[in-house]
mmCIF file of C-alpha atoms in Angstrom:
data_model
loop_
_atom_site.group_PDB
_atom_site.id
_atom_site.type_symbol
_atom_site.label_atom_id
_atom_site.label_comp_id
_atom_site.label_asym_id
_atom_site.label_seq_id
_atom_site.Cartn_x
_atom_site.Cartn_y
_atom_site.Cartn_z
ATOM 1 C CA UNK J 1 0.322 -0.002 -0.211
ATOM 2 C CA UNK J 2 1.373 3.628 -1.036
ATOM 3 C CA UNK J 3 1.157 6.123 1.156
ATOM 4 C CA UNK J 4 2.706 8.779 -0.127
ATOM 5 C CA UNK J 5 0.982 11.466 -0.089
ATOM 6 C CA UNK J 6 0.230 12.604 -4.297
ATOM 7 C CA UNK J 7 0.597 16.069 -5.335
ATOM 8 C CA UNK J 8 -3.164 16.339 -5.856
ATOM 9 C CA UNK J 9 -3.754 15.668 -1.572
ATOM 10 C CA UNK J 10 -4.348 18.190 0.118
ATOM 11 C CA UNK J 11 -2.244 19.005 3.275
ATOM 12 C CA UNK J 12 -4.421 19.828 6.470
ATOM 13 C CA UNK J 13 -4.783 23.368 7.749
ATOM 14 C CA UNK J 14 -2.246 24.761 10.776
ATOM 15 C CA UNK J 15 -4.335 26.178 12.831
ATOM 16 C CA UNK J 16 -4.151 29.868 11.846
ATOM 17 C CA UNK J 17 -5.482 28.983 8.195
ATOM 18 C CA UNK J 18 -8.399 26.926 10.053
ATOM 19 C CA UNK J 19 -9.483 29.713 11.973
ATOM 20 C CA UNK J 20 -9.133 32.577 8.943
ATOM 21 C CA UNK J 21 -12.013 30.108 7.050
ATOM 22 C CA UNK J 22 -14.699 31.496 9.078
ATOM 23 C CA UNK J 23 -16.958 33.846 7.695
ATOM 24 C CA UNK J 24 -18.575 34.819 10.779
ATOM 25 C CA UNK J 25 -17.661 35.502 14.183
ATOM 26 C CA UNK J 26 -16.338 32.587 16.094
ATOM 27 C CA UNK J 27 -17.604 31.252 19.556
ATOM 28 C CA UNK J 28 -15.234 30.672 22.737
ATOM 29 C CA UNK J 29 -16.044 26.985 21.559
ATOM 30 C CA UNK J 30 -15.536 26.504 18.275
ATOM 31 C CA UNK J 31 -12.488 28.521 18.578
ATOM 32 C CA UNK J 32 -11.154 26.618 21.478
ATOM 33 C CA UNK J 33 -12.144 23.337 20.144
ATOM 34 C CA UNK J 34 -9.312 25.155 17.255
ATOM 35 C CA UNK J 35 -6.856 25.548 19.795
ATOM 36 C CA UNK J 36 -6.925 22.285 21.762
ATOM 37 C CA UNK J 37 -7.924 24.121 24.699
ATOM 38 C CA UNK J 38 -11.087 24.408 27.549
ATOM 39 C CA UNK J 39 -13.398 26.724 26.441
ATOM 40 C CA UNK J 40 -12.646 28.094 29.741
ATOM 41 C CA UNK J 41 -8.933 28.794 29.027
ATOM 42 C CA UNK J 42 -10.296 30.649 25.828
ATOM 43 C CA UNK J 43 -12.696 32.730 27.881
ATOM 44 C CA UNK J 44 -10.079 33.792 30.819
ATOM 45 C CA UNK J 45 -7.551 34.615 27.861
ATOM 46 C CA UNK J 46 -9.891 36.904 26.827
ATOM 47 C CA UNK J 47 -11.026 38.062 29.458
ATOM 48 C CA UNK J 48 -7.228 38.787 29.921
ATOM 49 C CA UNK J 49 -6.582 40.564 26.515
ATOM 50 C CA UNK J 50 -4.489 38.002 25.856
ATOM 51 C CA UNK J 51 -6.820 36.863 23.129
ATOM 52 C CA UNK J 52 -8.163 39.544 21.088
ATOM 53 C CA UNK J 53 -12.214 39.377 21.029
ATOM 54 C CA UNK J 54 -15.204 41.915 21.691
ATOM 55 C CA UNK J 55 -18.951 41.662 23.057
ATOM 56 C CA UNK J 56 -22.249 41.412 21.532
ATOM 57 C CA UNK J 57 -24.704 42.179 24.472
ATOM 58 C CA UNK J 58 -23.415 39.403 27.308
ATOM 59 C CA UNK J 59 -22.435 37.244 24.256
ATOM 60 C CA UNK J 60 -18.291 37.110 23.859
ATOM 61 C CA UNK J 61 -17.237 36.241 20.830
ATOM 62 C CA UNK J 62 -13.777 36.430 18.504
ATOM 63 C CA UNK J 63 -13.284 38.070 14.924
ATOM 64 C CA UNK J 64 -11.760 35.311 12.819
ATOM 65 C CA UNK J 65 -9.180 38.022 11.059
ATOM 66 C CA UNK J 66 -8.227 39.607 13.937
ATOM 67 C CA UNK J 67 -7.560 35.946 16.103
ATOM 68 C CA UNK J 68 -5.536 34.418 12.752
ATOM 69 C CA UNK J 69 -3.347 37.210 12.684
ATOM 70 C CA UNK J 70 -2.500 37.738 17.115
ATOM 71 C CA UNK J 71 -1.544 34.043 16.249
ATOM 72 C CA UNK J 72 0.276 34.603 12.754
ATOM 73 C CA UNK J 73 2.163 36.897 15.287
ATOM 74 C CA UNK J 74 3.287 35.186 18.611
#
């Protein structure tokens, strides 16, 4: 069995690319799943200003492009 990747096989997206593919604001749950951390961890980092976020009423949301840029700078 040939296990080599062919040129037509797309490479898996990295974390920054996966986040950037979202076409709407992300929830903490969605971002946590991609980052491989808990939802609580995402909320704590957002509250401390370590992850860029914004609020809509009581909801915390994350702009995919802003978070992707933030990850690229880390």
